[in-house]
Every structure is written in C-alpha cells, then in structure tokens.
C-alpha cells in the first residue's frame, strides 16, 4: 500500500455512508486524482474489508465507463483510502435536478437523445461488470458521473456482489498465504514505512483480524459480502486548503475526521440513504428481491431493475417510487406500485422531452425493466441497451411489442427522404409487412420463450454449481474448525497430563492442517533423546549420575564392568572392572570421588576411586544381607540397611560405618522394614525411610543413631537437594512431602501424581518426579517438573516406556538423565544451565537489567541497580559504581558505551541518568527530570536518542547528547523501540473498550507524530526489534510470538512458543534467533528458519522473566524477572539451519 503523504487532499467532492471523495493532488506524478477515504475513524475490520473489496472490484473492471482505480493505501492517521481518476463534471442526479429546475444551459446541452446516450453507456458498463460476475447492487443517478466532455462513469462499487463461480469471484477470493487452523493472522499487510530520512515515510493501518474470527480455507477471516455499513454513521472530512508552495515536497496536512452533522456538500434525502443490514441498496431504485432481503436471489436482473429506475428518473425527473419514509418505499417496491412514466408526467409537461411528454416506447422499456417478476424483465443490461439503441435508431423496441402500423410508421419516419416512386414501392410492400408481422410476432415469441428457457437452465446450472461450491466451502470450514478444536483438545490434554488424549486429538487433525501449534504439541509425545548405545553396556544392570560432574554417568553391566560416559555425546570416558557379577548397586560420595559397588544381597561393599578405578577398600556389613547403602559427602562414612536374619516379623537394621576402618559406628534395628538411608552433607544427620509396615520417616543423629524426629508417612523413596536444605519423600499414592532434613519439620506436601510415584530427583531448585496419571486401568508413566518450594507444576514430559513397573533412572545436576532400560534412554531437562547466577536476599522482583558490554551487566542490587562483571560463574560488582539504590530500569547502547538508568518505583518526580563507560570508568553525561516514574527505556540505533515511556502512558524522546526533550506524546504507551530511519514503534493500550484496544503505533521522530498503527485483538505484552530494524517481534497473552516486517507491518511468522503468557522477547544480535520468556518459568531460543522445535530451552526460573538481554557478541543471555535470582546463560554454540524461502 501507498502512504497518504504521496497525496495532498483538497476539497470534498461527494460522500456516502462509508466514505468521502476528495479532490487530491498526486505528489509523485503531479496530477489531480479523486481520493476516497473511509469516514469512520474506528471502522471495524469488516468495514475495512468491505472498503478494500470495493477497491479490488474496481481493479477487476477495466472499462471506459467504470472509474479506474490508481492506488490503495492509508492516510497519516491509519484510515484506508484509494485514489482513482478525477472526472470534472456532475452526477446524473445533479444533472436531472438542473433539468427539473429548467436550467437553460443544461436543457440545451442534454436533450433526451443525449441523455439516452448517457444511459446506454451506463448499461454498457454494467453489462461488462456482469460479464465478469459482478453485480453493482446500488445503481442510481447519484452513482453515475457525467463529465464535461461526455465521459460517463459508473461509481461507488462498495455494495458489489460477486456471483459464485465467476471470474471475479475466483480472482478476488483467491486464498492468501495462510496458516493452519490455529494460526489466525492477527495483523495483515499495511502501508510501508520508508527507512529514509524526513517525514515522507508513512506506515499504514493493517487490517486487524480477531483471534476468534471465522477462518476461510487459508486461515483468514472471510469478508461478509452480504452486510453493509450503517447509513447513519456519517462523518465529515475536513481538509486544509493547499498552503503556499503546495507543489513542493512538503508534507500534506493530515485528514481530520470529525463528527460534524452539517456536511459541506448537499446530501440525499433520508429516504435515499443506502440501507444497512440484509436489505442492501437505495430503496428508490432497489429491486423487489433486494427490498425483501432475498440475497441469494440477486443476479444480473436485479441491476436491470435499478437501471430501469435510472431510466425512469431520466424520463420523469423523479424516482420510480417515492414516500415519506423507508418503510413506505419498501412496501411500494414489494408491491410493484409504479406509475408508468407516460401517466406520471401526464398534465405536467417536462422541458427536456419532445412535446413535453414521455414517448410510449421508452415508457414501455422502463416498465419492462421495472417488472415485479424477474423473469418479465430484460435478461441482461445488454438487452436493455439494445432496446434503447433501437429507439435511438428509429426502430421499434421489444418492450412496446409494436404492431404493423407502428412498424410502418417508424419505417416511413426512417426513410422520409425517399422519392415518389420509392414511396409507391413502400405502399406495395405494406401489405406484405402486415402479413409478415403476425408471423414474426409468433416467431419472436417462440424464440423469446426458448431463450428464456435456456437462460433458466443456465441459471439453475449456475445455482447448482454455486450450491456445490458453498457446500464444499462449508465442508472445508467445518474440517478446519474440527482441526482447530482437536488441537485445542490436545493442548488441554497436555496440561492435564493425558498423553493418550493428546495423541488421539492430534491424530484426528488432517495432515494438511498440521501447523506449527500442532507440531509444538506433537513434539511432546516423546521428549526423550533416544537410545544411548555404548559397546558392552547395551544391557545395563545399574546406572548412576556422577555427583559434581554434570552430564557424566556410570553404567554397570552384568559382568561387573563400570563405564563412565558423557551422556550428551555418548563418549566413553573410562572403564574398569570390579570383579563382581550379577545385578550391581552403585553409590557415589557426594563429591563424586568415591564409588561404592555391591552385588545382589552380598554383605560387602567394594570401594573404588571414581577417577581411576583403583580399589580403595571394602566394608563388610553385619547381618545376613545388604539391601541398600549410601556414602557421605567424601566417602569417609557409609550407611547401610541390612537384614538381621531373624525370623518373621521382618527385621532390619540401619548401620553407620567408617569406611577407613570398615568398623560400624552404631546400628539401629527394628521389627519392620527400611527402604533407604542417606547421610546429610554436613555429616550430622542420617535420614532413614521406613516401608509398608513401618510407615515413618526418621531423622537420626549421625553420631550415635539417636532418633531426633519422625514424620508419619508411607515412604517409598527419598531424595536430598544438593545444598542439603530440602528432602523430598515420596509415597505410593503419588503424594510428596518436603521436610527440613536438619530438623524434620514438614515444609510442604502435595499430591503430584494421581497414581504411583516411582522416582524423584532434585535438579537445582526444581524437583523432577516419575509417576503415573490417569485411571487405574489407563495409567501411564510421565516425568513431571515441579517448583521446589511451592510444588507448582513446571512441565510434563512424555516418552517413558510404558509397563507395569517404571524403569530405573538417575539424573545429573544439569538435567541430563539416563534410564536403566535396555538399552538406556537419554533425556535432557533444561535446568541448571546457568553459567552465572546471583541470588538476592532482599529483592523479590527485578524490573530491568541489560548487558552493557561483552562481560558486563547492569543488574539488580537490593532494590536498585549495580554494574557487575560476569566471569567464572559469578557476578562481581565493578568498582567505581555509584549508589543507584533508587533505579530499577536500564537500557544500553554497547557500540557507543552508553547506558541509561531510570526509576520505576519510589518517589516522584523521577529522573533518568545517562552514562558512558560500560565496564570501565564512568562518566555521567546527562540527567533528565521526569514528572513521573518511567516504565521502559530504549536507545536508537546510533545512540543519539533515548525513548522513555512513562508510567502514565506518555512517550517522550530525548537527545542523549544534552538530555533535551525532542517531543512528547500523550497516550497509553507501554514500550517503544527505534527502527530504521525516522521510525519509532510503540505499543499502546487504549482503554474504554471491553477489552481495551491494543495497538502497534509507528511514530515519525522528525514530526513527533504517529503515522500509522495496527490493532491487535490479543494483548501484546512485549516488543523487540531486530538489529537491522527489519523485523518486529511481540509476545502476547495467547502464548504466541508474532514477528512482523517493520516496513509494512505484514506478518512474517506467528508461532506457539510457551505454555503461558509470553512476557519478554529479544532478538539475537547476529543470528536469526529470538529469545522468548514466559510466565511458565521458561526461556526459549527460536530461529524463524525452523519453528518446529526451539534451539534451546532453559527451565527452572522461579518466576516470569521480565528482561532478556544478549551481550554484543551474542554468546551470553541475561535473564531476570519476578524471582530472587539473576541468571546468565551461555548461548555461543547455537546451531541455526540454513536460510529457507521466506513466507
């Protein structure tokens, strides 16, 4: 589309219920054009689509008597317009008004033959439109323009209808590139924003589509071609006269739309307004089928009726029906109460007619076209035009059904200059004419009947084809709706942990409708990374993660060999033999230095150096069998559960050994069963879990085995967090209890699975569990990730091999996991991947932070900000940093070494400070005083300007050199980013609606004024722009990310990204990659070259990310938000696929 700045609007020429026509100047070509502009500033998407359809219809109709369209675009305030040929002249309505008033000049210039020629041209235009499958539906004298030099143009095709199966229908309803059933386009292409300097660039208003709008075959909202805009919704276009030097490149004055009730040009009477709703057209000229709202009955003959009305007005200087209100008009139309023109003008001579009376032949033509029964009208506009041509040529019209004498009279009149001899010949042939006349009438009647039958058959065939097409379209719409419903059902099943339900719903979606959201869900069917094949260890008997060595695992085979492997690569790191056989049990010290191994129920635990495989000794266990053991943090002590050998009831003992001497330090025996025992990392506690007939968990003093506390629970497993602060105890009913392992106090308890709970492991601050969900007969194993403090869900992971018993597994602290299946299966849960973290004991929320250099960030410090170096896994505060205790927002321009800080909370007035010296000595270059607190900051691409959005919705731009305000805009702005050239893009929320209106606004930074906008039907939560300024990205509450081309707001990519609202987005500085953060506690990296799976995922955040910031090299990603921890991730090794063709 073209921006309105290419045109300078002038005076208003005409108006209707939906648009006004202006005299405008084409700045590029230096010509005058007519510009039609939408009147309503808040036009609905449907009204905008109708306006666009009118332009597209005109684009299909290349005919001398149909106004040609030149251009399509939006004005500076985002209102649609199109330009067309400007014809200097008057409407036929005005011309007839002048004839009625007796204007001598008009009477001399437009005698009846000239008026009939005008009418013939109108019929020619309408006939051409009909040949293309388009009917006008609002033909009337007001929509016919008569030029100064004889031009005749049919105007205002806003109510045009496309006939099913026609050429125009195929062209205008051709599917646009769309999405799958869930990928409704939020925004469509608007007008381009130029990246050059000056205010010439303009960004148009994109056509919004509601998230829940009905979708056509390609996922776009279809135009309802049967509903019209309200006639009562009028507006006035006030245009400013040309200023001096108007032919120069100066910016044209924007169109101002007001609610003025007195228009500058004459309006039609109330009974001649275009109707709204299912009754379409102008009552004075509409056909009975239109007046009755029978939309499906409308065809070419409906336009023929309106043409008859125009002819009637041309003859009588009045419409065919008149009344005091619309209801009376419609009733007359439906009854066919039309007085023939010859009678309507009797006793009232009209100056534009020969002898002041309507010729009988023309009266018959008009009444035939105005017949109540469609079948009695002319079959086509061309046939009507032929009758007018016959009259003009002196021949009888078909409508008057002329007799012999009439035919003879017309024949003589056509040949008034004949000689006497020729006259005699004429008299001699009169007899033959009379004889042939009756025969001709019979032949014509028969031909007419045959032609009508053929027409009826043709129309029936067309209706059948249209019905078939509509049925196919309805079936396709239903198919797409079903696909969308199934994807929604799959989504709900995923949230409920119902894998069979999710799979079944996905499988019901047709293959050709499986879009990105379908692929997003389908990828969750099996999130394992496949089998891990290590020669000699394809049938492992035990698997254990090596503590302190993320991603490293030990595998044991039945021959007693131990293999240490890196799970990510499958690389064998080392192996050694233990000399044991059978089913082995493995246990590491907490520091990973010592490996204990026992076999079956042996009473001996062998100890090995985990790094070399060297044997370090053994511990002989008391009792008749060893059932379980665990080492302390350095392997110096070992706790074991053994059988005592006493007869039933079952008796077991818990014993603590010194591994250096092999001697027990104490033993605790009981009648019952123990399931597991652990030694706390600080060495002061032993954590003992009971079993079915001893349903307790005990806390023992590691010095002597004294009971310190007990919790009544049925424990089947226990797992201790690596920091020793929390212990999770699982029960067979799916419940999990979290206790303080030093005091035994219960911290939290919840039922995490509806069925069994078979395993648990701490992954940093998150808890991973394996359990079953669903009914007893349909239980399926599933991994679930939980917030370690609140036990709220963070994700479900399907793909575990199903069976009665769960597979054994062990998880490394970096989220890597191996099962003891045969062969083992590898999993990766993307947690604890940070290269640096910083925990705040004071602040529970971060509002902003940013990389200011490759290894330096501005991040929170208590309730303020500080500069930190990120190195060797730590945040180290840089020296020379001022006290920024009252600042919470930050933005940076690393290329120039600048960064800005602002207050988001605290007292008002507030301030913004600008600094240079990102990771070295600091220089304060400006301090800006704000009337209120800031909400968002952004530098332009050159670092010369800073955009500040205020908490009250104001947007202000400052010069960074001296801190001066360049412009200030009031509104509901929340975020803003600079684009290329003079473009600034901002998110704006306009209250008042339900829900409020969310918009993307383009602002010209030279003029300091908005130049266009796109509306969104879903709330937009975050905004980012690509480094080259070509793309804009938005997060939204519908869990999707929208990527638009910044030059025209056209949709590039829309993709499902998360399980909850997307609250933060950021572009990678060098790669086609977008980082997204969500309320679901995850951060993901996506490439828009392949949106099937994220390139990387980071889980484990304690709250929603608020800020995402890449360092300038794109190797690190800073994340902070609604939690106590600031995090930095390493992202240097992203693998981005080769470029594909853009959509």
GROMACS .gro file of C-alpha atoms in nm, residues 674-974:
model
  301
  674UNK     CA    1   1.357  -4.977   5.597
  675UNK     CA    2   1.360  -4.870   5.233
  676UNK     CA    3   1.655  -4.629   5.216
  677UNK     CA    4   1.902  -4.424   5.420
  678UNK     CA    5   2.107  -4.111   5.341
  679UNK     CA    6   2.378  -3.914   5.518
  680UNK     CA    7   2.331  -3.538   5.523
  681UNK     CA    8   2.615  -3.345   5.350
  682UNK     CA    9   2.716  -3.179   5.677
  683UNK     CA   10   2.763  -3.522   5.833
  684UNK     CA   11   2.538  -3.457   6.134
  685UNK     CA   12   2.222  -3.640   6.029
  686UNK     CA   13   2.113  -3.975   5.893
  687UNK     CA   14   1.784  -3.973   5.703
  688UNK     CA   15   1.600  -4.305   5.730
  689UNK     CA   16   1.290  -4.404   5.537
  690UNK     CA   17   1.058  -4.681   5.655
  691UNK     CA   18   0.838  -4.902   5.443
  692UNK     CA   19   0.495  -5.064   5.427
  693UNK     CA   20   0.485  -5.198   5.781
  694UNK     CA   21   0.690  -4.916   5.933
  695UNK     CA   22   0.523  -4.607   5.788
  696UNK     CA   23   0.756  -4.343   5.924
  697UNK     CA   24   1.047  -4.135   5.820
  698UNK     CA   25   1.314  -4.090   6.085
  699UNK     CA   26   1.577  -3.824   6.145
  700UNK     CA   27   1.873  -3.971   6.332
  701UNK     CA   28   2.177  -3.819   6.495
  702UNK     CA   29   2.473  -3.936   6.285
  703UNK     CA   30   2.693  -3.951   6.595
  704UNK     CA   31   2.504  -4.233   6.768
  705UNK     CA   32   2.182  -4.311   6.580
  706UNK     CA   33   1.959  -4.136   6.830
  707UNK     CA   34   1.615  -4.052   6.693
  708UNK     CA   35   1.573  -3.674   6.663
  709UNK     CA   36   1.242  -3.658   6.482
  710UNK     CA   37   0.994  -3.869   6.289
  711UNK     CA   38   0.727  -3.795   6.029
  712UNK     CA   39   0.429  -4.028   5.988
  713UNK     CA   40   0.436  -4.109   5.618
  714UNK     CA   41   0.447  -4.418   5.392
  715UNK     CA   42   0.784  -4.358   5.221
  716UNK     CA   43   0.887  -4.541   4.905
  717UNK     CA   44   1.167  -4.302   4.811
  718UNK     CA   45   1.362  -4.006   4.940
  719UNK     CA   46   1.588  -3.760   4.761
  720UNK     CA   47   1.801  -3.484   4.908
  721UNK     CA   48   1.869  -3.149   4.739
  722UNK     CA   49   2.235  -3.088   4.661
  723UNK     CA   50   2.254  -2.796   4.903
  724UNK     CA   51   2.112  -3.015   5.180
  725UNK     CA   52   1.825  -2.776   5.257
  726UNK     CA   53   1.529  -2.990   5.148
  727UNK     CA   54   1.440  -3.356   5.143
  728UNK     CA   55   1.158  -3.492   4.929
  729UNK     CA   56   0.978  -3.807   5.047
  730UNK     CA   57   0.755  -3.992   4.801
  731UNK     CA   58   0.459  -4.216   4.880
  732UNK     CA   59   0.297  -4.492   4.672
  733UNK     CA   60  -0.021  -4.284   4.631
  734UNK     CA   61   0.150  -4.004   4.440
  735UNK     CA   62   0.192  -3.771   4.737
  736UNK     CA   63   0.520  -3.597   4.806
  737UNK     CA   64   0.630  -3.448   5.139
  738UNK     CA   65   0.914  -3.195   5.163
  739UNK     CA   66   1.090  -3.175   5.500
  740UNK     CA   67   1.379  -2.986   5.653
  741UNK     CA   68   1.647  -3.259   5.672
  742UNK     CA   69   1.814  -3.097   5.974
  743UNK     CA   70   1.502  -3.058   6.190
  744UNK     CA   71   1.242  -3.291   6.043
  745UNK     CA   72   0.991  -3.007   6.005
  746UNK     CA   73   0.743  -3.057   5.723
  747UNK     CA   74   0.781  -2.772   5.472
  748UNK     CA   75   0.535  -2.870   5.201
  749UNK     CA   76   0.321  -3.160   5.090
  750UNK     CA   77   0.110  -3.220   4.782
  751UNK     CA   78  -0.017  -3.500   4.562
  752UNK     CA   79   0.188  -3.472   4.245
  753UNK     CA   80   0.057  -3.776   4.055
  754UNK     CA   81  -0.289  -3.931   4.056
  755UNK     CA   82  -0.131  -4.279   4.054
  756UNK     CA   83   0.203  -4.410   4.172
  757UNK     CA   84   0.515  -4.208   4.248
  758UNK     CA   85   0.815  -4.415   4.144
  759UNK     CA   86   1.108  -4.175   4.145
  760UNK     CA   87   1.223  -3.822   4.226
  761UNK     CA   88   1.540  -3.615   4.192
  762UNK     CA   89   1.636  -3.256   4.264
  763UNK     CA   90   1.752  -3.051   3.965
  764UNK     CA   91   1.874  -2.732   4.124
  765UNK     CA   92   1.567  -2.564   4.275
  766UNK     CA   93   1.332  -2.786   4.078
  767UNK     CA   94   1.206  -3.131   4.156
  768UNK     CA   95   1.173  -3.399   3.888
  769UNK     CA   96   0.933  -3.686   3.951
  770UNK     CA   97   0.834  -4.002   3.766
  771UNK     CA   98   0.484  -4.126   3.831
  772UNK     CA   99   0.160  -4.235   3.674
  773UNK     CA  100  -0.152  -4.040   3.591
  774UNK     CA  101  -0.493  -4.134   3.462
  775UNK     CA  102  -0.734  -4.404   3.571
  776UNK     CA  103  -0.609  -4.725   3.728
  777UNK     CA  104  -0.654  -4.920   3.406
  778UNK     CA  105  -0.501  -4.649   3.185
  779UNK     CA  106  -0.214  -4.522   3.397
  780UNK     CA  107   0.091  -4.404   3.207
  781UNK     CA  108   0.436  -4.312   3.328
  782UNK     CA  109   0.527  -3.948   3.287
  783UNK     CA  110   0.807  -3.722   3.408
  784UNK     CA  111   0.693  -3.403   3.575
  785UNK     CA  112   0.892  -3.099   3.678
  786UNK     CA  113   0.788  -2.900   3.987
  787UNK     CA  114   0.882  -2.580   4.161
  788UNK     CA  115   1.085  -2.699   4.458
  789UNK     CA  116   0.936  -2.457   4.707
  790UNK     CA  117   0.571  -2.434   4.607
  791UNK     CA  118   0.536  -2.772   4.432
  792UNK     CA  119   0.360  -2.600   4.144
  793UNK     CA  120   0.393  -2.770   3.803
  794UNK     CA  121   0.654  -2.652   3.555
  795UNK     CA  122   0.613  -2.910   3.282
  796UNK     CA  123   0.517  -3.262   3.178
  797UNK     CA  124   0.746  -3.480   2.968
  798UNK     CA  125   0.616  -3.785   2.787
  799UNK     CA  126   0.802  -4.067   2.622
  800UNK     CA  127   0.875  -4.310   2.905
  801UNK     CA  128   0.845  -4.672   2.800
  802UNK     CA  129   0.516  -4.798   2.938
  803UNK     CA  130   0.487  -5.108   3.154
  804UNK     CA  131   0.375  -5.230   3.493
  805UNK     CA  132   0.699  -5.117   3.653
  806UNK     CA  133   0.877  -4.791   3.598
  807UNK     CA  134   1.228  -4.804   3.455
  808UNK     CA  135   1.514  -4.721   3.688
  809UNK     CA  136   1.684  -4.387   3.624
  810UNK     CA  137   1.935  -4.142   3.756
  811UNK     CA  138   1.954  -3.766   3.697
  812UNK     CA  139   2.258  -3.541   3.680
  813UNK     CA  140   2.253  -3.196   3.835
  814UNK     CA  141   2.250  -3.031   3.487
  815UNK     CA  142   1.922  -3.202   3.393
  816UNK     CA  143   2.074  -3.488   3.193
  817UNK     CA  144   1.911  -3.822   3.273
  818UNK     CA  145   1.970  -4.187   3.185
  819UNK     CA  146   1.731  -4.475   3.235
  820UNK     CA  147   1.836  -4.831   3.307
  821UNK     CA  148   1.628  -4.957   3.016
  822UNK     CA  149   1.796  -5.195   2.775
  823UNK     CA  150   1.949  -5.007   2.604
  824UNK     CA  151   1.942  -4.693   2.821
  825UNK     CA  152   1.742  -4.395   2.704
  826UNK     CA  153   1.873  -4.043   2.733
  827UNK     CA  154   1.674  -3.742   2.848
  828UNK     CA  155   1.766  -3.381   2.895
  829UNK     CA  156   1.569  -3.148   3.120
  830UNK     CA  157   1.697  -2.795   3.051
  831UNK     CA  158   1.755  -2.679   3.407
  832UNK     CA  159   2.055  -2.552   3.600
  833UNK     CA  160   2.225  -2.447   3.275
  834UNK     CA  161   2.331  -2.105   3.401
  835UNK     CA  162   2.695  -2.004   3.370
  836UNK     CA  163   2.640  -1.747   3.644
  837UNK     CA  164   2.369  -1.675   3.899
  838UNK     CA  165   2.317  -1.410   4.164
  839UNK     CA  166   2.066  -1.459   4.445
  840UNK     CA  167   1.904  -1.160   4.615
  841UNK     CA  168   1.816  -1.194   4.981
  842UNK     CA  169   1.625  -0.865   4.969
  843UNK     CA  170   1.461  -0.808   4.634
  844UNK     CA  171   1.189  -1.046   4.517
  845UNK     CA  172   1.147  -0.872   4.181
  846UNK     CA  173   1.368  -0.729   3.909
  847UNK     CA  174   1.228  -0.466   3.673
  848UNK     CA  175   1.516  -0.438   3.433
  849UNK     CA  176   1.875  -0.526   3.356
  850UNK     CA  177   2.092  -0.533   3.049
  851UNK     CA  178   2.431  -0.625   2.910
  852UNK     CA  179   2.634  -0.307   2.871
  853UNK     CA  180   2.945  -0.483   2.736
  854UNK     CA  181   3.051  -0.834   2.640
  855UNK     CA  182   3.103  -0.943   3.001
  856UNK     CA  183   2.940  -0.666   3.199
  857UNK     CA  184   2.578  -0.621   3.302
  858UNK     CA  185   2.371  -0.371   3.489
  859UNK     CA  186   2.156  -0.579   3.721
  860UNK     CA  187   1.970  -0.550   4.046
  861UNK     CA  188   2.128  -0.484   4.381
  862UNK     CA  189   1.870  -0.495   4.656
  863UNK     CA  190   1.601  -0.252   4.527
  864UNK     CA  191   1.839  -0.068   4.296
  865UNK     CA  192   2.098  -0.143   4.028
  866UNK     CA  193   2.472  -0.201   4.007
  867UNK     CA  194   2.735  -0.287   3.746
  868UNK     CA  195   2.872  -0.640   3.752
  869UNK     CA  196   3.138  -0.833   3.568
  870UNK     CA  197   3.018  -1.179   3.467
  871UNK     CA  198   3.315  -1.412   3.488
  872UNK     CA  199   3.397  -1.760   3.616
  873UNK     CA  200   3.037  -1.830   3.710
  874UNK     CA  201   2.998  -1.523   3.927
  875UNK     CA  202   2.855  -1.173   3.931
  876UNK     CA  203   3.131  -0.945   4.062
  877UNK     CA  204   3.040  -0.583   4.130
  878UNK     CA  205   3.263  -0.347   3.936
  879UNK     CA  206   3.449  -0.078   4.130
  880UNK     CA  207   3.361   0.287   4.082
  881UNK     CA  208   2.989   0.225   4.056
  882UNK     CA  209   2.774   0.500   4.214
  883UNK     CA  210   2.492   0.423   4.450
  884UNK     CA  211   2.197   0.351   4.221
  885UNK     CA  212   1.968   0.245   4.501
  886UNK     CA  213   1.663   0.416   4.357
  887UNK     CA  214   1.697   0.298   3.996
  888UNK     CA  215   1.538  -0.014   3.852
  889UNK     CA  216   1.524   0.023   3.471
  890UNK     CA  217   1.820   0.005   3.234
  891UNK     CA  218   1.891   0.028   2.861
  892UNK     CA  219   2.224   0.018   2.680
  893UNK     CA  220   2.393   0.107   2.354
  894UNK     CA  221   2.709  -0.107   2.367
  895UNK     CA  222   2.854   0.029   2.042
  896UNK     CA  223   2.894   0.374   2.199
  897UNK     CA  224   2.946   0.256   2.555
  898UNK     CA  225   2.629   0.435   2.672
  899UNK     CA  226   2.364   0.314   2.908
  900UNK     CA  227   2.064   0.475   3.076
  901UNK     CA  228   1.906   0.416   3.415
  902UNK     CA  229   1.562   0.519   3.538
  903UNK     CA  230   1.335   0.486   3.837
  904UNK     CA  231   1.032   0.261   3.810
  905UNK     CA  232   0.931   0.273   4.177
  906UNK     CA  233   0.978   0.528   4.451
  907UNK     CA  234   0.904   0.896   4.488
  908UNK     CA  235   0.802   1.138   4.215
  909UNK     CA  236   0.926   1.338   4.029
  910UNK     CA  237   1.171   1.084   3.892
  911UNK     CA  238   1.482   1.100   3.676
  912UNK     CA  239   1.681   0.926   3.406
  913UNK     CA  240   2.059   0.923   3.410
  914UNK     CA  241   2.281   0.873   3.105
  915UNK     CA  242   2.632   0.731   3.141
  916UNK     CA  243   2.934   0.640   2.929
  917UNK     CA  244   3.183   0.376   3.031
  918UNK     CA  245   3.007   0.044   3.033
  919UNK     CA  246   3.275  -0.167   3.203
  920UNK     CA  247   3.537   0.096   3.288
  921UNK     CA  248   3.547   0.444   3.440
  922UNK     CA  249   3.204   0.606   3.437
  923UNK     CA  250   3.107   0.949   3.304
  924UNK     CA  251   2.763   1.088   3.371
  925UNK     CA  252   2.664   1.276   3.056
  926UNK     CA  253   2.309   1.384   3.133
  927UNK     CA  254   2.036   1.372   3.396
  928UNK     CA  255   1.675   1.401   3.284
  929UNK     CA  256   1.395   1.501   3.518
  930UNK     CA  257   1.064   1.324   3.462
  931UNK     CA  258   0.727   1.427   3.602
  932UNK     CA  259   0.658   1.066   3.698
  933UNK     CA  260   0.819   0.726   3.711
  934UNK     CA  261   0.948   0.559   3.394
  935UNK     CA  262   0.822   0.233   3.251
  936UNK     CA  263   1.059   0.148   2.963
  937UNK     CA  264   1.380   0.279   2.803
  938UNK     CA  265   1.529   0.231   2.455
  939UNK     CA  266   1.820   0.383   2.259
  940UNK     CA  267   1.803   0.449   1.888
  941UNK     CA  268   2.037   0.266   1.653
  942UNK     CA  269   2.301   0.542   1.659
  943UNK     CA  270   2.281   0.606   2.034
  944UNK     CA  271   2.173   0.967   1.971
  945UNK     CA  272   1.821   0.946   2.114
  946UNK     CA  273   1.653   0.777   2.408
  947UNK     CA  274   1.282   0.686   2.415
  948UNK     CA  275   1.120   0.687   2.758
  949UNK     CA  276   0.769   0.561   2.823
  950UNK     CA  277   0.621   0.694   3.145
  951UNK     CA  278   0.400   0.509   3.388
  952UNK     CA  279   0.110   0.735   3.289
  953UNK     CA  280   0.137   0.621   2.924
  954UNK     CA  281   0.325   0.925   2.795
  955UNK     CA  282   0.604   0.868   2.542
  956UNK     CA  283   0.897   1.108   2.530
  957UNK     CA  284   1.215   1.117   2.319
  958UNK     CA  285   1.535   1.285   2.442
  959UNK     CA  286   1.864   1.373   2.276
  960UNK     CA  287   2.140   1.179   2.452
  961UNK     CA  288   2.399   1.448   2.386
  962UNK     CA  289   2.240   1.714   2.607
  963UNK     CA  290   1.927   1.548   2.752
  964UNK     CA  291   1.684   1.783   2.578
  965UNK     CA  292   1.331   1.661   2.510
  966UNK     CA  293   1.264   1.636   2.135
  967UNK     CA  294   0.895   1.557   2.156
  968UNK     CA  295   0.635   1.420   2.390
  969UNK     CA  296   0.317   1.223   2.310
  970UNK     CA  297   0.030   1.159   2.545
  971UNK     CA  298  -0.145   0.826   2.527
  972UNK     CA  299  -0.132   0.476   2.667
  973UNK     CA  300   0.219   0.380   2.555
  974UNK     CA  301   0.395   0.099   2.742
   0.00000   0.00000   0.00000
